[in-house]
Amino acid sequence: MKKISTAEATQIRNFAEQKLTIGLDLGDRSSWYCVLDETGRVRLEQRVSTTPKAMREGFGGMPRSQIALETGMHSPWVSRLLSELGHEVIVAHARNVRLIGESRKKDDRLDAQTLARLARIDPQLLSPVKHRSAKAQADLTVIRARAGLVRARTALVNTVRGLAKSYGERLRGCNARNMNPEKAEGLSPELQTALQPLLAAIESLSERICEYNQQIEQLAESRYPQVGLLKQVKGVGTLIALTFLLTLEDAYRFRKSRDVGCYLGLQPGRRNSGQSEPQMRISKEGGSLSANLAGAGSAAHSGTVWSGL
């Protein structure tokens, strides 16, 4: 990491009384940031390692500033850290910042400068979002880790069935939850030898998924009593209810219950131009878990359980 020189540190202290706007383009190993003063002049451009220690060293000594960064893998912890340092953090919706995402001059330094200039002009141009707390993120990670195992199991199940069919045989009377090496007993000897390790791996994944299911049940029972209210709706279980609660986290930040469906991407897209107003499909812009939240989202949308959240 390039350290801040004495001259640069002195420069920052000299305009400490000004309101600074900083654009931070996050990268996996290193990030670029651009500092603008009140007149929009670039006062400092520099690279910093994308680590908590480097971020504290780089931004801890700066006066309270407005810092804009895009959503991404590192944005949750970086935004929390910068807020703890006293800065005003704006997390831009990466999909909506077209000046960066669709730019033909893709450069980390220029992206940081663009973020800073947009934040200085009007932060609403960045379509700011609010990251969930560290506690909610940790609890939601349990659900996402389970989803990763389910995807891996599904891929292995499809592989086993495809290999058996290509050999002219089938695995009968089984589903993803009860696949084990015993299911290969009716197959030819050579196919059994090839598939038994895969079936054993599937069985192991199913056991780990069951452990996650128990952990999620305990988590819901001990920390989130609102899950019981959502489970009163037919078709909504612990997994969907807890995912719904952790995705929203703070229900009171929504002005009305109808806004929840929009937040989850359960609303039609819009393309109104002149006299044309076609009916569009739902946007599904709420993230990969939106489909699983449809049942819980409709329950909150109808108001049957929203008052108890």
GROMACS .gro file of C-alpha atoms in nm:
model
  309
    1MET     CA    1   0.000   0.000   0.000
    2LYS     CA    2   0.125   0.345  -0.085
    3LYS     CA    3   0.150   0.546   0.236
    4ILE     CA    4   0.034   0.905   0.267
    5SER     CA    5   0.335   1.135   0.247
    6THR     CA    6   0.401   1.417   0.491
    7ALA     CA    7   0.316   1.675   0.223
    8GLU     CA    8  -0.016   1.504   0.146
    9ALA     CA    9  -0.103   1.478   0.517
   10THR     CA   10  -0.028   1.850   0.555
   11GLN     CA   11  -0.246   1.923   0.253
   12ILE     CA   12  -0.539   1.740   0.412
   13ARG     CA   13  -0.496   1.933   0.737
   14ASN     CA   14  -0.488   2.262   0.547
   15PHE     CA   15  -0.843   2.219   0.413
   16ALA     CA   16  -0.978   2.039   0.720
   17GLU     CA   17  -1.236   2.313   0.761
   18GLN     CA   18  -1.377   2.246   0.415
   19LYS     CA   19  -1.647   1.995   0.338
   20LEU     CA   20  -1.473   1.717   0.148
   21THR     CA   21  -1.639   1.474  -0.090
   22ILE     CA   22  -1.461   1.144  -0.152
   23GLY     CA   23  -1.527   0.882  -0.417
   24LEU     CA   24  -1.404   0.532  -0.327
   25ASP     CA   25  -1.385   0.267  -0.599
   26LEU     CA   26  -1.352  -0.064  -0.415
   27GLY     CA   27  -1.138  -0.343  -0.554
   28ASP     CA   28  -1.068  -0.690  -0.422
   29ARG     CA   29  -0.707  -0.621  -0.321
   30SER     CA   30  -0.674  -0.244  -0.354
   31SER     CA   31  -0.907   0.053  -0.399
   32TRP     CA   32  -0.879   0.402  -0.545
   33TYR     CA   33  -1.017   0.712  -0.378
   34CYS     CA   34  -1.051   1.070  -0.500
   35VAL     CA   35  -1.087   1.372  -0.268
   36LEU     CA   36  -1.275   1.681  -0.390
   37ASP     CA   37  -1.291   2.011  -0.205
   38GLU     CA   38  -1.593   2.242  -0.187
   39THR     CA   39  -1.516   2.391  -0.529
   40GLY     CA   40  -1.500   2.048  -0.696
   41ARG     CA   41  -1.124   2.058  -0.735
   42VAL     CA   42  -0.935   1.729  -0.705
   43ARG     CA   43  -0.712   1.759  -0.399
   44LEU     CA   44  -0.591   1.403  -0.366
   45GLU     CA   45  -0.605   1.076  -0.562
   46GLN     CA   46  -0.456   0.765  -0.413
   47ARG     CA   47  -0.466   0.388  -0.388
   48VAL     CA   48  -0.532   0.208  -0.060
   49SER     CA   49  -0.533  -0.161   0.028
   50THR     CA   50  -0.880  -0.310   0.075
   51THR     CA   51  -0.819  -0.418   0.434
   52PRO     CA   52  -0.964  -0.287   0.763
   53LYS     CA   53  -0.620  -0.176   0.885
   54ALA     CA   54  -0.539   0.020   0.569
   55MET     CA   55  -0.884   0.179   0.559
   56ARG     CA   56  -0.850   0.297   0.919
   57GLU     CA   57  -0.507   0.440   0.852
   58GLY     CA   58  -0.614   0.608   0.530
   59PHE     CA   59  -0.944   0.761   0.639
   60GLY     CA   60  -0.911   0.776   1.018
   61GLY     CA   61  -0.705   1.096   1.012
   62MET     CA   62  -0.926   1.277   0.760
   63PRO     CA   63  -1.185   1.536   0.864
   64ARG     CA   64  -1.547   1.425   0.855
   65SER     CA   65  -1.626   1.380   0.486
   66GLN     CA   66  -1.896   1.257   0.254
   67ILE     CA   67  -1.774   0.928   0.106
   68ALA     CA   68  -1.945   0.756  -0.188
   69LEU     CA   69  -1.881   0.394  -0.281
   70GLU     CA   70  -2.059   0.133  -0.493
   71THR     CA   71  -2.235  -0.181  -0.372
   72GLY     CA   72  -2.018  -0.489  -0.398
   73MET     CA   73  -1.850  -0.768  -0.207
   74HIS     CA   74  -1.657  -0.537   0.028
   75SER     CA   75  -1.907  -0.253   0.056
   76PRO     CA   76  -2.091  -0.380   0.371
   77TRP     CA   77  -1.789  -0.390   0.602
   78VAL     CA   78  -1.621  -0.087   0.443
   79SER     CA   79  -1.934   0.128   0.484
   80ARG     CA   80  -1.968   0.024   0.849
   81LEU     CA   81  -1.599   0.096   0.918
   82LEU     CA   82  -1.611   0.441   0.756
   83SER     CA   83  -1.928   0.527   0.948
   84GLU     CA   84  -1.754   0.429   1.272
   85LEU     CA   85  -1.474   0.672   1.179
   86GLY     CA   86  -1.734   0.951   1.167
   87HIS     CA   87  -1.776   0.989   0.791
   88GLU     CA   88  -2.107   1.027   0.607
   89VAL     CA   89  -2.120   0.721   0.385
   90ILE     CA   90  -2.329   0.694   0.065
   91VAL     CA   91  -2.355   0.343  -0.079
   92ALA     CA   92  -2.442   0.378  -0.447
   93HIS     CA   93  -2.654   0.117  -0.623
   94ALA     CA   94  -2.399  -0.016  -0.874
   95ARG     CA   95  -2.666  -0.120  -1.125
   96ASN     CA   96  -2.806   0.232  -1.144
   97VAL     CA   97  -2.478   0.424  -1.181
   98ARG     CA   98  -2.455   0.398  -1.559
   99LEU     CA   99  -2.181   0.660  -1.588
  100ILE     CA  100  -1.953   0.396  -1.433
  101GLY     CA  101  -2.103   0.062  -1.529
  102GLU     CA  102  -2.150   0.146  -1.899
  103SER     CA  103  -1.848   0.373  -1.942
  104ARG     CA  104  -1.612   0.293  -2.228
  105LYS     CA  105  -1.322   0.430  -2.023
  106LYS     CA  106  -1.322   0.177  -1.739
  107ASP     CA  107  -1.057   0.286  -1.493
  108ASP     CA  108  -1.054   0.261  -1.113
  109ARG     CA  109  -0.912   0.611  -1.070
  110LEU     CA  110  -1.168   0.768  -1.303
  111ASP     CA  111  -1.449   0.566  -1.143
  112ALA     CA  112  -1.354   0.704  -0.801
  113GLN     CA  113  -1.358   1.056  -0.942
  114THR     CA  114  -1.700   1.001  -1.101
  115LEU     CA  115  -1.842   0.874  -0.771
  116ALA     CA  116  -1.707   1.180  -0.591
  117ARG     CA  117  -1.851   1.425  -0.846
  118LEU     CA  118  -2.195   1.261  -0.848
  119ALA     CA  119  -2.204   1.264  -0.466
  120ARG     CA  120  -2.102   1.629  -0.461
  121ILE     CA  121  -2.371   1.733  -0.711
  122ASP     CA  122  -2.663   1.526  -0.580
  123PRO     CA  123  -2.631   1.201  -0.378
  124GLN     CA  124  -2.971   1.086  -0.509
  125LEU     CA  125  -2.812   1.035  -0.851
  126LEU     CA  126  -2.634   0.737  -0.693
  127SER     CA  127  -2.961   0.565  -0.591
  128PRO     CA  128  -2.821   0.516  -0.239
  129VAL     CA  129  -2.894   0.194  -0.052
  130LYS     CA  130  -2.865   0.098   0.313
  131HIS     CA  131  -2.661  -0.205   0.412
  132ARG     CA  132  -2.786  -0.428   0.691
  133SER     CA  133  -2.610  -0.442   1.027
  134ALA     CA  134  -2.321  -0.677   1.100
  135LYS     CA  135  -2.546  -0.895   1.317
  136ALA     CA  136  -2.813  -0.930   1.048
  137GLN     CA  137  -2.548  -0.998   0.785
  138ALA     CA  138  -2.395  -1.274   1.000
  139ASP     CA  139  -2.735  -1.439   1.052
  140LEU     CA  140  -2.822  -1.411   0.683
  141THR     CA  141  -2.486  -1.568   0.600
  142VAL     CA  142  -2.608  -1.890   0.764
  143ILE     CA  143  -2.900  -1.900   0.519
  144ARG     CA  144  -2.677  -1.819   0.222
  145ALA     CA  145  -2.426  -2.087   0.324
  146ARG     CA  146  -2.708  -2.341   0.333
  147ALA     CA  147  -2.822  -2.224  -0.011
  148GLY     CA  148  -2.469  -2.286  -0.140
  149LEU     CA  149  -2.483  -2.646  -0.018
  150VAL     CA  150  -2.826  -2.695  -0.178
  151ARG     CA  151  -2.694  -2.570  -0.513
  152ALA     CA  152  -2.392  -2.802  -0.487
  153ARG     CA  153  -2.617  -3.099  -0.403
  154THR     CA  154  -2.849  -3.023  -0.694
  155ALA     CA  155  -2.554  -3.011  -0.934
  156LEU     CA  156  -2.426  -3.349  -0.810
  157VAL     CA  157  -2.773  -3.507  -0.829
  158ASN     CA  158  -2.812  -3.390  -1.189
  159THR     CA  159  -2.467  -3.526  -1.269
  160VAL     CA  160  -2.544  -3.869  -1.122
  161ARG     CA  161  -2.878  -3.899  -1.300
  162GLY     CA  162  -2.732  -3.782  -1.630
  163LEU     CA  163  -2.443  -4.028  -1.613
  164ALA     CA  164  -2.680  -4.315  -1.536
  165LYS     CA  165  -2.916  -4.226  -1.821
  166SER     CA  166  -2.630  -4.197  -2.069
  167TYR     CA  167  -2.539  -4.555  -1.976
  168GLY     CA  168  -2.895  -4.672  -2.040
  169GLU     CA  169  -2.990  -4.707  -1.671
  170ARG     CA  170  -3.182  -4.504  -1.415
  171LEU     CA  171  -3.176  -4.429  -1.043
  172ARG     CA  172  -3.531  -4.501  -0.932
  173GLY     CA  173  -3.735  -4.422  -0.624
  174CYS     CA  174  -3.512  -4.147  -0.491
  175ASN     CA  175  -3.491  -3.771  -0.462
  176ALA     CA  176  -3.220  -3.527  -0.363
  177ARG     CA  177  -3.292  -3.569   0.010
  178ASN     CA  178  -3.252  -3.947   0.029
  179MET     CA  179  -2.979  -4.020  -0.225
  180ASN     CA  180  -2.706  -4.245  -0.083
  181PRO     CA  181  -2.468  -4.522  -0.204
  182GLU     CA  182  -2.740  -4.784  -0.150
  183LYS     CA  183  -2.938  -4.635  -0.441
  184ALA     CA  184  -2.673  -4.769  -0.679
  185GLU     CA  185  -2.733  -5.132  -0.583
  186GLY     CA  186  -2.969  -5.189  -0.877
  187LEU     CA  187  -2.720  -5.057  -1.130
  188SER     CA  188  -2.459  -5.249  -1.324
  189PRO     CA  189  -2.131  -5.319  -1.134
  190GLU     CA  190  -1.919  -5.080  -1.342
  191LEU     CA  191  -2.172  -4.798  -1.298
  192GLN     CA  192  -2.190  -4.862  -0.922
  193THR     CA  193  -1.814  -4.822  -0.897
  194ALA     CA  194  -1.826  -4.492  -1.082
  195LEU     CA  195  -2.125  -4.338  -0.902
  196GLN     CA  196  -2.091  -4.450  -0.540
  197PRO     CA  197  -1.841  -4.172  -0.448
  198LEU     CA  198  -2.079  -3.913  -0.592
  199LEU     CA  199  -2.375  -4.062  -0.404
  200ALA     CA  200  -2.171  -4.061  -0.082
  201ALA     CA  201  -2.090  -3.692  -0.136
  202ILE     CA  202  -2.460  -3.617  -0.192
  203GLU     CA  203  -2.550  -3.798   0.131
  204SER     CA  204  -2.287  -3.598   0.319
  205LEU     CA  205  -2.420  -3.270   0.179
  206SER     CA  206  -2.774  -3.365   0.284
  207GLU     CA  207  -2.650  -3.421   0.640
  208ARG     CA  208  -2.481  -3.079   0.644
  209ILE     CA  209  -2.800  -2.918   0.510
  210CYS     CA  210  -2.999  -3.080   0.792
  211GLU     CA  211  -2.753  -2.933   1.041
  212TYR     CA  212  -2.806  -2.589   0.887
  213ASN     CA  213  -3.184  -2.642   0.910
  214GLN     CA  214  -3.152  -2.706   1.284
  215GLN     CA  215  -2.928  -2.403   1.326
  216ILE     CA  216  -3.179  -2.183   1.142
  217GLU     CA  217  -3.466  -2.312   1.359
  218GLN     CA  218  -3.268  -2.234   1.675
  219LEU     CA  219  -3.172  -1.892   1.541
  220ALA     CA  220  -3.533  -1.804   1.465
  221GLU     CA  221  -3.656  -1.927   1.801
  222SER     CA  222  -3.393  -1.749   2.010
  223ARG     CA  223  -3.357  -1.415   1.830
  224TYR     CA  224  -3.651  -1.354   1.598
  225PRO     CA  225  -3.992  -1.414   1.757
  226GLN     CA  226  -4.156  -1.239   1.458
  227VAL     CA  227  -4.093  -1.557   1.258
  228GLY     CA  228  -4.386  -1.717   1.439
  229LEU     CA  229  -4.619  -1.447   1.303
  230LEU     CA  230  -4.509  -1.501   0.944
  231LYS     CA  231  -4.541  -1.878   0.975
  232GLN     CA  232  -4.914  -1.835   1.034
  233VAL     CA  233  -4.943  -1.775   0.658
  234LYS     CA  234  -4.995  -2.096   0.461
  235GLY     CA  235  -4.684  -2.196   0.270
  236VAL     CA  236  -4.443  -1.983   0.476
  237GLY     CA  237  -4.191  -2.181   0.681
  238THR     CA  238  -3.903  -2.085   0.908
  239LEU     CA  239  -3.654  -2.048   0.625
  240ILE     CA  240  -3.861  -1.807   0.416
  241ALA     CA  241  -3.984  -1.613   0.719
  242LEU     CA  242  -3.635  -1.564   0.862
  243THR     CA  243  -3.491  -1.471   0.522
  244PHE     CA  244  -3.768  -1.214   0.482
  245LEU     CA  245  -3.699  -1.058   0.823
  246LEU     CA  246  -3.323  -1.044   0.776
  247THR     CA  247  -3.354  -0.900   0.425
  248LEU     CA  248  -3.574  -0.615   0.546
  249GLU     CA  249  -3.414  -0.594   0.893
  250ASP     CA  250  -3.584  -0.265   0.986
  251ALA     CA  251  -3.948  -0.275   0.880
  252TYR     CA  252  -4.011   0.082   0.991
  253ARG     CA  253  -3.787   0.230   0.723
  254PHE     CA  254  -4.067   0.157   0.473
  255ARG     CA  255  -4.333   0.427   0.454
  256LYS     CA  256  -4.606   0.174   0.368
  257SER     CA  257  -4.633  -0.204   0.328
  258ARG     CA  258  -4.664  -0.177  -0.052
  259ASP     CA  259  -4.306  -0.050  -0.065
  260VAL     CA  260  -4.181  -0.389   0.055
  261GLY     CA  261  -4.278  -0.566  -0.267
  262CYS     CA  262  -4.095  -0.299  -0.467
  263TYR     CA  263  -3.787  -0.339  -0.248
  264LEU     CA  264  -3.781  -0.714  -0.314
  265GLY     CA  265  -3.820  -0.667  -0.689
  266LEU     CA  266  -4.178  -0.797  -0.694
  267GLN     CA  267  -4.308  -0.518  -0.913
  268PRO     CA  268  -4.351  -0.481  -1.292
  269GLY     CA  269  -4.083  -0.296  -1.484
  270ARG     CA  270  -4.179   0.036  -1.645
  271ARG     CA  271  -4.111   0.165  -1.997
  272ASN     CA  272  -4.358   0.448  -2.050
  273SER     CA  273  -4.291   0.661  -2.357
  274GLY     CA  274  -4.546   0.886  -2.527
  275GLN     CA  275  -4.872   0.696  -2.565
  276SER     CA  276  -4.703   0.359  -2.516
  277GLU     CA  277  -4.736   0.195  -2.177
  278PRO     CA  278  -4.665  -0.180  -2.221
  279GLN     CA  279  -4.718  -0.431  -1.940
  280MET     CA  280  -4.373  -0.545  -1.827
  281ARG     CA  281  -4.261  -0.846  -1.623
  282ILE     CA  282  -4.161  -0.811  -1.260
  283SER     CA  283  -3.814  -0.664  -1.230
  284LYS     CA  284  -3.667  -0.923  -0.987
  285GLU     CA  285  -3.413  -0.658  -0.886
  286GLY     CA  286  -3.436  -0.744  -0.518
  287GLY     CA  287  -3.156  -1.002  -0.525
  288SER     CA  288  -3.120  -1.377  -0.562
  289LEU     CA  289  -3.352  -1.450  -0.268
  290SER     CA  290  -3.650  -1.257  -0.408
  291ALA     CA  291  -3.823  -1.564  -0.548
  292ASN     CA  292  -3.808  -1.738  -0.211
  293LEU     CA  293  -3.953  -1.431  -0.044
  294ALA     CA  294  -4.260  -1.412  -0.267
  295GLY     CA  295  -4.482  -1.590  -0.014
  296ALA     CA  296  -4.367  -1.388   0.283
  297GLY     CA  297  -4.368  -1.069   0.078
  298SER     CA  298  -4.730  -1.120  -0.025
  299ALA     CA  299  -4.821  -1.177   0.339
  300ALA     CA  300  -4.664  -0.850   0.445
  301HIS     CA  301  -4.812  -0.676   0.142
  302SER     CA  302  -5.162  -0.783   0.242
  303GLY     CA  303  -5.106  -0.649   0.592
  304THR     CA  304  -5.196  -0.975   0.768
  305VAL     CA  305  -4.874  -0.987   0.971
  306TRP     CA  306  -4.706  -0.654   0.901
  307SER     CA  307  -4.850  -0.488   1.209
  308GLY     CA  308  -4.670  -0.740   1.430
  309LEU     CA  309  -4.320  -0.685   1.284
   0.00000   0.00000   0.00000
